[in-house]
mmCIF file of C-alpha atoms in Angstrom:
data_model
loop_
_atom_site.group_PDB
_atom_site.id
_atom_site.type_symbol
_atom_site.label_atom_id
_atom_site.label_comp_id
_atom_site.label_asym_id
_atom_site.label_seq_id
_atom_site.Cartn_x
_atom_site.Cartn_y
_atom_site.Cartn_z
ATOM 1 C CA MET J 414 -10.629 12.897 -3.344
ATOM 2 C CA GLY J 415 -13.326 11.764 -5.782
ATOM 3 C CA LEU J 416 -11.988 8.215 -5.733
ATOM 4 C CA VAL J 417 -11.801 8.214 -1.942
ATOM 5 C CA ASN J 418 -15.377 9.531 -1.652
ATOM 6 C CA ALA J 419 -16.675 6.983 -4.179
ATOM 7 C CA THR J 420 -15.144 4.007 -2.353
ATOM 8 C CA GLY J 421 -17.782 3.808 0.399
ATOM 9 C CA PRO J 422 -20.950 3.972 -1.744
ATOM 10 C CA THR J 423 -19.505 1.806 -4.529
ATOM 11 C CA LEU J 424 -17.885 -0.838 -2.319
ATOM 12 C CA PRO J 425 -19.880 -1.040 0.935
ATOM 13 C CA GLY J 426 -17.726 -2.101 3.859
ATOM 14 C CA ALA J 427 -14.482 -1.193 2.067
ATOM 15 C CA ASN J 428 -12.147 1.389 3.505
ATOM 16 C CA TRP J 429 -9.548 3.589 1.897
ATOM 17 C CA ARG J 430 -5.942 2.933 2.807
ATOM 18 C CA ARG J 431 -2.698 4.607 1.910
ATOM 19 C CA CYS J 432 0.250 2.629 0.567
ATOM 20 C CA ARG J 433 3.012 2.954 3.127
ATOM 21 C CA THR J 434 5.685 3.585 0.491
ATOM 22 C CA HIS J 435 3.744 6.225 -1.407
ATOM 23 C CA TYR J 436 2.630 7.911 1.785
ATOM 24 C CA ALA J 437 6.185 8.026 3.136
ATOM 25 C CA ARG J 438 7.345 9.658 -0.103
ATOM 26 C CA ALA J 439 4.545 12.227 0.082
ATOM 27 C CA LEU J 440 5.254 13.018 3.722
ATOM 28 C CA LEU J 441 9.030 13.236 3.272
ATOM 29 C CA SER J 442 8.638 15.561 0.285
ATOM 30 C CA GLN J 443 7.277 18.168 2.735
ATOM 31 C CA VAL J 444 10.178 17.780 5.157
ATOM 32 C CA PRO J 445 13.555 19.524 4.832
ATOM 33 C CA LYS J 446 16.158 17.196 3.312
ATOM 34 C CA SER J 447 18.259 17.211 6.466
ATOM 35 C CA ALA J 448 15.304 16.016 8.584
ATOM 36 C CA GLN J 449 14.078 13.268 6.243
ATOM 37 C CA PRO J 450 16.000 10.393 7.898
ATOM 38 C CA TRP J 451 14.820 11.625 11.296
ATOM 39 C CA VAL J 452 11.181 11.450 10.103
ATOM 40 C CA ALA J 453 11.456 8.251 8.036
ATOM 41 C CA THR J 454 12.890 6.110 10.825
ATOM 42 C CA PRO J 455 10.076 6.596 13.359
ATOM 43 C CA LEU J 456 7.483 6.357 10.577
ATOM 44 C CA ARG J 457 8.775 2.863 9.720
ATOM 45 C CA THR J 458 8.450 1.777 13.339
ATOM 46 C CA ILE J 459 4.668 2.134 13.088
ATOM 47 C CA PHE J 460 4.590 -0.745 10.596
ATOM 48 C CA GLU J 461 6.880 -2.953 12.704
ATOM 49 C CA GLN J 462 4.406 -3.319 15.568
ATOM 50 C CA PRO J 463 2.970 -6.755 16.429
ATOM 51 C CA ASP J 464 -0.685 -5.743 16.804
ATOM 52 C CA THR J 465 -3.212 -2.985 16.204
ATOM 53 C CA ASP J 466 -3.045 -1.440 19.676
ATOM 54 C CA THR J 467 0.731 -1.083 19.673
ATOM 55 C CA ALA J 468 0.679 0.255 16.095
ATOM 56 C CA LYS J 469 -1.780 2.958 17.164
ATOM 57 C CA ALA J 470 0.265 3.692 20.298
ATOM 58 C CA GLN J 471 3.412 3.966 18.174
ATOM 59 C CA MET J 472 1.588 6.329 15.814
ATOM 60 C CA ARG J 473 0.741 8.508 18.824
ATOM 61 C CA HIS J 474 4.381 8.378 19.973
ATOM 62 C CA VAL J 475 5.622 9.378 16.500
ATOM 63 C CA LEU J 476 3.090 12.220 16.333
ATOM 64 C CA ASP J 477 4.234 13.515 19.718
ATOM 65 C CA ALA J 478 7.895 13.401 18.644
ATOM 66 C CA LEU J 479 7.160 15.192 15.361
ATOM 67 C CA GLU J 480 4.960 17.816 17.005
ATOM 68 C CA ALA J 481 7.917 19.238 18.902
ATOM 69 C CA LYS J 482 10.200 19.776 15.876
ATOM 70 C CA LEU J 483 8.009 19.643 12.762
ATOM 71 C CA PRO J 484 4.428 20.648 13.614
ATOM 72 C CA LYS J 485 3.273 20.816 9.959
ATOM 73 C CA THR J 486 4.539 17.285 9.343
ATOM 74 C CA ALA J 487 2.846 16.079 12.522
ATOM 75 C CA ALA J 488 -0.420 17.708 11.442
ATOM 76 C CA HIS J 489 -0.197 16.016 8.019
ATOM 77 C CA LEU J 490 0.414 12.619 9.600
ATOM 78 C CA ASP J 491 -2.357 13.202 12.139
ATOM 79 C CA THR J 492 -4.965 13.977 9.455
ATOM 80 C CA THR J 493 -4.036 10.866 7.447
ATOM 81 C CA GLN J 494 -3.440 8.411 10.276
ATOM 82 C CA GLY J 495 -6.771 6.635 9.665
ATOM 83 C CA ASP J 496 -5.746 5.908 6.068
ATOM 84 C CA VAL J 497 -2.198 4.970 7.043
ATOM 85 C CA LEU J 498 -3.349 2.590 9.794
ATOM 86 C CA ALA J 499 -6.219 1.047 7.786
ATOM 87 C CA PHE J 500 -4.154 -2.132 7.319
ATOM 88 C CA THR J 501 -4.445 -2.821 11.058
ATOM 89 C CA ALA J 502 -8.143 -3.712 10.659
ATOM 90 C CA PHE J 503 -7.048 -7.015 9.101
ATOM 91 C CA LEU J 504 -5.294 -10.080 10.503
ATOM 92 C CA HIS J 505 -1.647 -9.450 11.406
ATOM 93 C CA GLU J 506 -0.606 -12.362 9.174
ATOM 94 C CA ILE J 507 -1.554 -10.421 6.026
ATOM 95 C CA TRP J 508 -0.300 -6.973 7.002
ATOM 96 C CA ARG J 509 2.822 -7.290 4.837
ATOM 97 C CA GLN J 510 0.673 -8.085 1.821
ATOM 98 C CA ILE J 511 -1.711 -5.163 2.173
ATOM 99 C CA TRP J 512 0.240 -2.222 3.577
ATOM 100 C CA SER J 513 1.773 -1.570 0.167
ATOM 101 C CA ASN J 514 0.269 -1.287 -3.301
ATOM 102 C CA SER J 515 3.409 -2.576 -5.030
ATOM 103 C CA PRO J 516 2.088 -6.116 -5.720
ATOM 104 C CA GLN J 517 -1.071 -4.703 -7.315
ATOM 105 C CA GLU J 518 0.972 -2.218 -9.316
ATOM 106 C CA ARG J 519 3.219 -5.000 -10.650
ATOM 107 C CA LEU J 520 0.175 -7.047 -11.637
ATOM 108 C CA ASN J 521 -1.471 -4.060 -13.347
ATOM 109 C CA LYS J 522 1.784 -3.340 -15.205
ATOM 110 C CA GLU J 523 1.918 -6.943 -16.444
ATOM 111 C CA ILE J 524 -1.719 -6.799 -17.598
ATOM 112 C CA ARG J 525 -1.024 -3.507 -19.413
ATOM 113 C CA ARG J 526 2.087 -4.968 -21.031
ATOM 114 C CA ARG J 527 0.195 -8.020 -22.302
ATOM 115 C CA THR J 528 -2.804 -6.064 -23.575
ATOM 116 C CA ASP J 529 -0.568 -3.490 -25.304
ATOM 117 C CA VAL J 530 1.081 -6.289 -27.284
ATOM 118 C CA VAL J 531 -2.286 -7.363 -28.674
ATOM 119 C CA GLY J 532 -3.493 -3.829 -29.317
ATOM 120 C CA ASN J 533 -7.041 -4.198 -30.632
ATOM 121 C CA PHE J 534 -9.189 -6.992 -29.286
ATOM 122 C CA PRO J 535 -11.949 -8.456 -31.455
ATOM 123 C CA ASP J 536 -14.465 -8.428 -28.591
ATOM 124 C CA PRO J 537 -14.699 -8.027 -24.794
ATOM 125 C CA THR J 538 -14.482 -11.794 -24.327
ATOM 126 C CA ALA J 539 -10.962 -11.796 -25.784
ATOM 127 C CA VAL J 540 -9.839 -9.184 -23.239
ATOM 128 C CA ILE J 541 -11.387 -11.191 -20.409
ATOM 129 C CA ARG J 542 -9.609 -14.350 -21.600
ATOM 130 C CA LEU J 543 -6.214 -12.632 -21.752
ATOM 131 C CA VAL J 544 -6.549 -10.864 -18.388
ATOM 132 C CA GLY J 545 -7.914 -14.084 -16.880
ATOM 133 C CA ALA J 546 -4.860 -15.961 -18.144
ATOM 134 C CA VAL J 547 -2.541 -13.361 -16.599
ATOM 135 C CA LEU J 548 -4.399 -13.635 -13.294
ATOM 136 C CA ALA J 549 -4.295 -17.446 -13.463
ATOM 137 C CA GLU J 550 -0.527 -17.303 -14.040
ATOM 138 C CA ARG J 551 -0.218 -15.000 -11.047
ATOM 139 C CA ARG J 552 -2.285 -17.384 -8.920
ATOM 140 C CA CYS J 553 -0.066 -20.308 -9.936
ATOM 141 C CA GLY J 554 2.997 -18.254 -9.062
ATOM 142 C CA ARG J 555 4.582 -17.954 -12.476
ATOM 143 C CA LEU J 556 4.660 -14.140 -12.344
ATOM 144 C CA SER J 557 5.905 -14.041 -8.768
ATOM 145 C CA GLY J 558 8.800 -16.408 -9.332
ATOM 146 C CA THR J 559 7.263 -19.318 -7.416
ATOM 147 C CA PRO J 560 7.003 -22.553 -9.399
ATOM 148 C CA PRO J 561 3.431 -23.620 -10.271
ATOM 149 C CA GLY J 562 1.727 -25.736 -7.634
ATOM 150 C CA ARG J 563 3.835 -24.454 -4.744
ATOM 151 C CA PRO J 564 2.187 -22.290 -2.080
ATOM 152 C CA GLN J 565 3.005 -18.596 -2.105
#
């Protein structure tokens, strides 16, 4: 909660959002095993909507369906729906890129891997150069599998 509370004052205008994959795992861990597919399927439909209004309407529909059979699960989803739907504040064209943290996690893992190889850096400038090179490779597409110079 400290990180969530620090987001607003540290990054004005930024909002906290939940990764759809990590949130689904957290929600499903509180559901009986036999009901997990029944909960996961409607949860995914929220992210398949074409615009913000229908995504929010679908969230309401999912909450209503869950309320009847799994009220605790519905309450959990209801309290976090602002974080789960935070991606809808952006253009629909980039929803796929921001509703999950996986791309950032892969990039952070690559930066960690490269800095671990070096171990001790002589000065902060050396770290900045290495991380900058990793980010430049990512921008050119070499880490994502896209050949350099081609749009991603």
